[in-house]
Coordinates of C-alpha atoms and ligand atoms in Angstrom, one line a residue:
M7 CA 93.8 69.7 177.4
K8 CA 96.8 71.7 175.9
Y9 CA 97.3 72.6 172.3
C10 CA 100.6 72.7 170.4
K11 CA 101.5 76.4 170.0
T12 CA 102.1 76.0 166.3
C13 CA 99.5 73.5 165.1
L14 CA 96.3 72.1 166.7
T15 CA 97.7 68.8 168.1
T16 CA 96.7 68.3 171.7
D17 CA 98.6 66.7 174.6
L18 CA 95.8 64.1 174.8
R19 CA 97.1 62.3 171.6
P20 CA 98.5 58.9 172.6
N21 CA 102.3 59.1 172.8
A22 CA 102.2 62.9 172.3
Q23 CA 105.5 64.6 173.1
F24 CA 105.6 68.3 173.6
S25 CA 108.8 70.4 174.2
G26 CA 108.5 74.1 174.9
G27 CA 104.8 73.8 174.0
I28 CA 105.5 72.5 170.5
C29 CA 104.7 68.9 169.3
I30 CA 107.2 66.5 167.8
A31 CA 105.7 66.8 164.3
C32 CA 106.1 70.6 164.2
R33 CA 109.6 70.4 165.6
Y34 CA 110.5 67.9 162.9
A35 CA 108.9 70.1 160.2
T36 CA 111.2 73.0 161.1
T37 CA 114.4 71.0 161.3
S38 CA 113.8 68.8 158.3
S39 CA 114.0 71.7 155.9
N40 CA 117.8 71.7 156.6
G41 CA 118.3 68.6 154.4
S42 CA 117.4 68.6 150.8
S43 CA 115.2 65.9 149.4
S44 CA 117.8 64.7 146.9
L45 CA 120.2 64.2 149.8
K46 CA 117.6 62.2 151.7
L47 CA 116.9 60.2 148.6
R48 CA 120.6 59.3 148.4
Q49 CA 120.6 58.4 152.1
L50 CA 117.6 56.1 151.6
E51 CA 119.3 54.5 148.5
E52 CA 122.4 53.8 150.6
L53 CA 120.3 52.2 153.4
I54 CA 118.5 50.1 150.8
A55 CA 121.7 48.9 149.2
A56 CA 123.0 47.8 152.6
A57 CA 119.8 45.9 153.4
K58 CA 119.4 44.3 150.0
K59 CA 120.2 40.6 149.8
K60 CA 121.3 39.1 146.5
Q61 CA 117.8 38.2 145.6
R62 CA 117.9 39.2 142.0
S63 CA 119.7 36.2 140.8
K64 CA 117.1 34.0 142.4
G65 CA 114.4 35.8 140.4
S66 CA 112.5 36.9 143.4
Y67 CA 111.2 40.3 144.5
D68 CA 113.5 43.0 146.0
C69 CA 110.9 44.2 148.4
I70 CA 107.3 44.3 149.6
V71 CA 105.2 47.5 149.5
G72 CA 102.2 47.5 151.7
V73 CA 99.3 48.8 149.8
S74 CA 95.5 49.5 150.2
G75 CA 92.9 50.8 147.8
G76 CA 93.9 54.2 149.1
K77 CA 95.7 57.2 147.7
D78 CA 99.2 56.7 149.1
S79 CA 99.6 53.2 147.6
T80 CA 99.7 54.4 144.0
R81 CA 102.5 56.8 144.7
Q82 CA 104.5 54.4 146.8
A83 CA 104.3 51.6 144.3
H84 CA 105.5 53.8 141.4
W85 CA 108.2 55.4 143.5
V86 CA 109.7 52.1 144.6
R87 CA 109.6 50.7 141.0
D88 CA 110.5 53.7 139.0
R89 CA 112.6 55.9 141.2
L90 CA 114.4 53.4 143.3
G91 CA 114.5 50.8 140.5
L92 CA 113.4 47.9 142.6
R93 CA 111.2 45.0 141.9
P94 CA 108.3 45.2 144.3
L95 CA 105.6 42.8 145.3
L96 CA 102.6 44.7 146.5
V97 CA 100.8 43.2 149.5
C98 CA 97.3 44.2 150.5
A99 CA 95.5 43.1 153.7
A100 CA 92.2 43.5 152.0
Y101 CA 88.9 43.9 153.8
P102 CA 86.1 41.3 153.9
P103 CA 83.6 41.9 151.1
K104 CA 81.0 43.6 153.3
Q105 CA 83.5 46.2 154.5
M106 CA 85.5 46.8 151.2
S107 CA 84.1 49.6 149.1
D108 CA 83.7 49.5 145.4
I109 CA 86.2 52.4 145.1
G110 CA 88.8 50.4 147.1
A111 CA 88.3 47.4 144.7
E112 CA 88.6 49.7 141.7
N113 CA 91.8 51.3 143.0
L114 CA 93.4 47.9 143.6
S115 CA 92.7 46.8 140.1
N116 CA 94.0 50.1 138.8
L117 CA 97.4 49.2 140.5
I118 CA 97.4 45.7 138.9
S119 CA 96.6 47.2 135.5
M120 CA 99.7 49.4 135.9
G121 CA 101.8 46.3 135.8
F122 CA 102.4 45.5 139.4
D123 CA 102.2 42.0 141.0
L124 CA 99.8 42.2 143.9
M125 CA 99.0 39.7 146.6
A126 CA 95.8 40.3 148.5
V127 CA 95.0 38.5 151.8
T128 CA 91.6 38.7 153.3
P129 CA 90.5 37.6 156.8
A130 CA 87.8 35.1 157.5
P131 CA 84.7 37.3 157.1
K132 CA 82.7 36.2 160.1
T133 CA 85.7 36.3 162.4
A134 CA 86.5 39.8 161.1
A135 CA 83.0 41.1 161.8
S136 CA 82.8 39.7 165.3
L137 CA 86.4 41.0 166.1
A138 CA 85.3 44.4 164.9
L139 CA 82.4 44.4 167.4
E140 CA 84.7 43.1 170.1
S141 CA 87.3 45.8 169.3
F142 CA 84.5 48.4 169.6
E143 CA 83.3 47.1 173.0
K144 CA 86.7 46.5 174.5
F145 CA 88.8 49.3 173.1
G146 CA 86.3 51.9 171.8
N147 CA 87.9 51.3 168.4
V148 CA 85.9 49.7 165.5
C149 CA 89.0 49.2 163.4
K150 CA 91.6 47.8 165.9
S151 CA 91.5 44.3 164.6
T152 CA 91.5 45.5 161.0
E153 CA 94.6 47.7 161.7
M154 CA 96.3 44.7 163.4
S155 CA 95.6 42.7 160.3
L156 CA 96.8 45.5 158.0
F157 CA 100.2 46.0 159.7
S158 CA 100.8 42.3 160.4
T159 CA 100.1 40.8 157.1
V160 CA 102.9 42.7 155.3
P161 CA 105.8 41.5 157.5
R162 CA 104.2 38.0 157.8
L163 CA 104.2 37.6 154.0
A164 CA 107.7 39.1 153.8
I165 CA 109.0 36.4 156.2
E166 CA 107.0 33.6 154.4
H167 CA 108.3 34.6 151.0
G168 CA 111.9 35.4 152.0
V169 CA 111.8 39.1 151.0
N170 CA 113.7 41.2 153.5
M171 CA 112.8 44.8 152.6
I172 CA 109.5 46.4 153.4
F173 CA 108.3 49.8 152.4
W174 CA 105.5 51.8 154.1
G175 CA 104.6 55.4 153.1
E176 CA 104.3 57.7 156.0
N177 CA 106.3 57.6 159.3
P178 CA 103.7 57.9 162.1
A179 CA 106.3 59.4 164.4
L180 CA 106.8 62.4 162.1
Q181 CA 103.5 62.8 160.4
V182 CA 101.1 62.6 163.3
G183 CA 103.5 62.8 166.3
D184 CA 103.4 59.2 167.7
S185 CA 106.8 59.1 169.5
A186 CA 106.6 55.4 170.4
V187 CA 107.4 54.3 166.9
E188 CA 110.4 56.7 166.4
G189 CA 113.4 54.8 164.9
V190 CA 117.1 55.6 164.6
D191 CA 116.4 57.9 161.7
E192 CA 113.4 59.2 159.7
F193 CA 113.4 56.2 157.4
D194 CA 113.5 53.5 160.1
G195 CA 110.2 51.7 160.5
N196 CA 111.5 48.8 162.7
N197 CA 109.7 50.2 165.7
L198 CA 106.3 50.0 164.0
R199 CA 105.5 47.1 166.3
K200 CA 105.2 49.7 169.1
L201 CA 102.3 51.4 167.4
N202 CA 99.6 51.9 169.9
T203 CA 97.0 49.9 168.0
L204 CA 99.4 46.9 167.9
T205 CA 100.5 47.0 171.6
E206 CA 97.3 48.0 173.4
G207 CA 95.6 45.0 174.9
G208 CA 98.2 42.5 173.5
N209 CA 97.0 39.5 171.5
D210 CA 95.2 37.6 174.2
W211 CA 91.8 39.2 173.6
I212 CA 91.9 37.7 170.1
T213 CA 93.1 34.2 171.1
S214 CA 90.4 34.0 173.8
F215 CA 87.8 35.0 171.2
V216 CA 89.0 33.2 168.0
T217 CA 89.7 29.6 168.9
E218 CA 91.1 28.4 165.6
S219 CA 94.7 29.5 165.7
Y220 CA 95.1 29.8 161.9
K221 CA 92.3 32.4 161.9
A222 CA 93.8 34.3 164.9
K223 CA 97.3 34.4 163.4
H224 CA 96.1 36.6 160.6
Y225 CA 96.1 39.5 163.2
F226 CA 99.5 39.0 164.9
Y227 CA 102.5 41.0 164.2
P228 CA 105.6 38.7 163.8
G229 CA 108.0 38.7 166.7
E230 CA 111.3 40.5 166.9
I231 CA 113.2 37.2 166.7
Q232 CA 111.6 36.3 163.4
F233 CA 112.5 39.8 162.1
K234 CA 116.1 39.3 163.1
R235 CA 116.4 35.8 161.7
K236 CA 115.1 36.9 158.3
K237 CA 117.0 40.3 158.5
I238 CA 113.7 42.1 157.8
K239 CA 114.1 45.9 157.4
I240 CA 111.2 48.4 157.3
F241 CA 111.6 51.7 155.6
Y242 CA 109.3 54.7 155.4
L243 CA 109.4 56.5 152.0
G244 CA 107.8 59.7 153.1
A245 CA 111.0 61.4 154.4
A246 CA 112.8 60.9 151.1
W247 CA 110.8 63.4 149.1
D248 CA 109.8 66.9 150.1
D249 CA 106.2 66.9 148.7
W250 CA 104.9 63.8 150.6
S251 CA 101.6 64.9 152.1
N252 CA 98.0 63.8 152.0
E253 CA 97.2 66.4 149.3
Q254 CA 100.2 65.8 147.1
N255 CA 99.6 62.1 147.2
S256 CA 96.0 62.2 146.3
T257 CA 96.7 64.7 143.4
Y258 CA 99.4 62.3 142.1
A259 CA 97.2 59.3 142.5
A260 CA 94.2 60.9 140.9
L261 CA 96.3 61.7 137.8
Q262 CA 97.2 57.9 137.7
G263 CA 93.5 56.9 137.7
L264 CA 92.6 56.7 141.4
T265 CA 88.9 57.3 142.1
L266 CA 88.3 59.9 144.9
R267 CA 85.2 60.8 146.7
P268 CA 84.4 64.4 145.9
G269 CA 81.8 66.2 148.0
D270 CA 81.7 63.5 150.6
E271 CA 83.1 65.6 153.5
V272 CA 79.6 66.2 154.9
E273 CA 79.2 62.4 155.4
T274 CA 82.8 61.4 156.3
G275 CA 84.2 64.6 157.8
D276 CA 87.1 64.0 155.4
I277 CA 88.1 67.4 154.0
S278 CA 90.7 65.7 151.6
N279 CA 88.0 63.4 150.0
A280 CA 90.9 61.0 149.6
S281 CA 91.5 59.2 152.9
M282 CA 89.9 55.9 153.6
L283 CA 88.7 55.3 150.1
D284 CA 88.8 51.6 150.4
E285 CA 86.3 51.2 153.3
E286 CA 84.0 53.5 155.3
F287 CA 84.2 52.3 158.9
T288 CA 87.4 54.1 159.6
N289 CA 85.3 57.3 159.5
I290 CA 83.6 56.0 162.6
N291 CA 86.9 55.6 164.3
M292 CA 87.9 59.1 163.4
M293 CA 84.7 60.2 165.1
L294 CA 85.4 58.1 168.2
K295 CA 88.9 59.4 168.3
Y296 CA 87.4 62.9 168.5
Y297 CA 85.2 61.9 171.4
K298 CA 88.1 60.3 173.3
F299 CA 90.8 62.8 172.7
G300 CA 89.2 66.0 171.6
F301 CA 90.6 65.9 168.0
G302 CA 89.7 64.1 164.8
R303 CA 90.9 63.7 161.3
A304 CA 90.3 67.3 160.2
T305 CA 92.8 68.3 162.9
D306 CA 95.5 65.9 161.4
L307 CA 94.9 67.2 157.9
V308 CA 94.8 70.8 159.0
N309 CA 98.0 70.4 161.1
E310 CA 99.9 69.2 157.9
K311 CA 98.8 72.3 156.1
I312 CA 99.7 74.6 159.0
R313 CA 103.2 73.0 159.0
G314 CA 103.4 73.4 155.2
G315 CA 102.6 77.1 155.5
E316 CA 99.3 76.6 153.5
L317 CA 97.0 77.6 156.4
S318 CA 97.2 79.8 159.4
R319 CA 96.4 78.3 162.8
E320 CA 93.3 80.6 162.9
E321 CA 92.0 79.3 159.5
G322 CA 92.7 75.8 160.7
V323 CA 90.5 76.3 163.8
E324 CA 87.5 77.1 161.7
I325 CA 87.9 74.0 159.5
V326 CA 88.4 71.8 162.6
K327 CA 85.3 73.2 164.3
K328 CA 83.3 72.3 161.2
Y329 CA 84.6 68.8 160.4
D330 CA 86.1 67.1 163.4
G331 CA 83.9 64.3 164.6
V332 CA 81.6 64.3 161.5
C333 CA 80.4 60.8 160.5
S334 CA 77.0 60.2 159.0
D335 CA 74.2 57.9 160.3
R336 CA 74.4 56.1 156.9
I337 CA 78.0 55.0 157.7
I338 CA 77.2 54.2 161.3
N339 CA 74.2 52.1 160.3
G340 CA 76.3 50.3 157.8
F341 CA 78.7 49.2 160.6
C342 CA 75.7 48.2 162.8
D343 CA 74.5 46.0 160.0
Y344 CA 78.0 44.5 159.5
V345 CA 78.4 43.5 163.1
G346 CA 74.7 42.8 163.9
I347 CA 73.7 45.5 166.4
D348 CA 71.2 48.4 166.3
N349 CA 71.8 52.1 166.4
N350 CA 70.9 52.4 170.1
R351 CA 73.4 49.7 171.0
F352 CA 76.0 51.5 169.0
W353 CA 75.6 54.8 170.9
T354 CA 75.5 52.9 174.3
I355 CA 78.9 51.4 173.5
A356 CA 80.3 54.6 171.9
N357 CA 79.3 56.9 174.8
K358 CA 81.2 54.7 177.3
W359 CA 84.4 55.9 175.6
V360 CA 83.7 59.6 175.5
N361 CA 86.0 61.8 177.5
V362 CA 83.3 63.5 179.8
D363 CA 85.7 66.3 180.7
L364 CA 85.6 67.4 177.1
F365 CA 82.1 66.4 176.1
D366 CA 78.5 66.4 177.4
V367 CA 76.9 63.0 177.1
S368 CA 73.2 62.8 177.6
G369 CA 71.6 59.4 177.1
I370 CA 71.8 57.9 173.7
G371 CA 73.0 60.2 170.9
R372 CA 75.9 62.3 169.9
P373 CA 78.0 64.0 172.6
Q374 CA 78.4 67.8 172.5
P375 CA 81.8 69.5 173.0
K376 CA 82.5 71.6 176.0
F377 CA 85.9 72.9 174.9
V378 CA 86.9 75.6 172.4
V379 CA 89.2 74.4 169.5
G380 CA 92.7 75.8 169.8
V381 CA 92.2 77.1 173.4
D382 CA 93.9 75.3 176.3
S383 CA 91.5 74.0 179.0
E384 CA 91.8 72.5 182.4
S385 CA 90.5 69.0 181.5
Ligands
ZN28 ZN1 102.3 71.0 166.5

């Protein structure tokens, strides 16, 4: 396992791309300071003008903004309405009731109370629970089906409602270094369909599992032909303003009434207390990611701060050592209850996905790291 020389990204990250020992996100961070954010905002506005159909006269929405009960949503919704002057329809692929947190529900109603139109779509609850277990067994990912539903619902509704512009917040190519989704420029989200979670394993595992096609369709990303026919364009907002980051977004959102989770980092491993507010099972995925690839969410958050000059790489190492892979038994037991398995079964499945070059696995229980954070190793 090799680390980026600037941050703590490793070459085991799916679709990682290193050049001269530096990851794609760090390379972008040094080049992007060349363009001012106001110039980028103008570029984005020009792209939007080109994509915009004459929908206003029909009284319909200009665009769809994909939202959740999380921190980025509040900022995105305001930005699109107040800075870009567009009429957005907010679309949320909500979680089934047993997965959705009270905080997530509060944050969604906060968005509605700020005057936005919001459409929430929820999957059939029993199908969602059994697909979560199937995702875990088959892919070592408790949220794969949830993520598929999240990314697919927004373009599906855009196509159904004849709205051709979609906004997401962060560009995964630039923020975490997933090169597969890189577009023609930093705003271009039309390669989102290549996101690892959407492509890995295809759709067949869902159709073979969920026999009613109307329930299965909830999880499928619309095809390229449908995108072309409806002239659907996806834009990332993050690149257009210079203070887009996890921390800035949660500060902004908190000022607008978003509920955070202070003090929860010992349970969730989330040092920002602001990611994954709307449900808790993603924390399990962050732990599983750590066991598979040797890095977790603390690494991603720390990397952002290293690139922003807020932390040194050495300070980052200490935080990552403390928080990567943290996820409490309470959260794990909540998932077990949701999908109908016991704790032993959970660790039996989880430990099949552990990278044994990086971790010691002994029987049922939590694996122990064999590597040193920030130091390259042979595995
Ligand atoms: Zn890096």
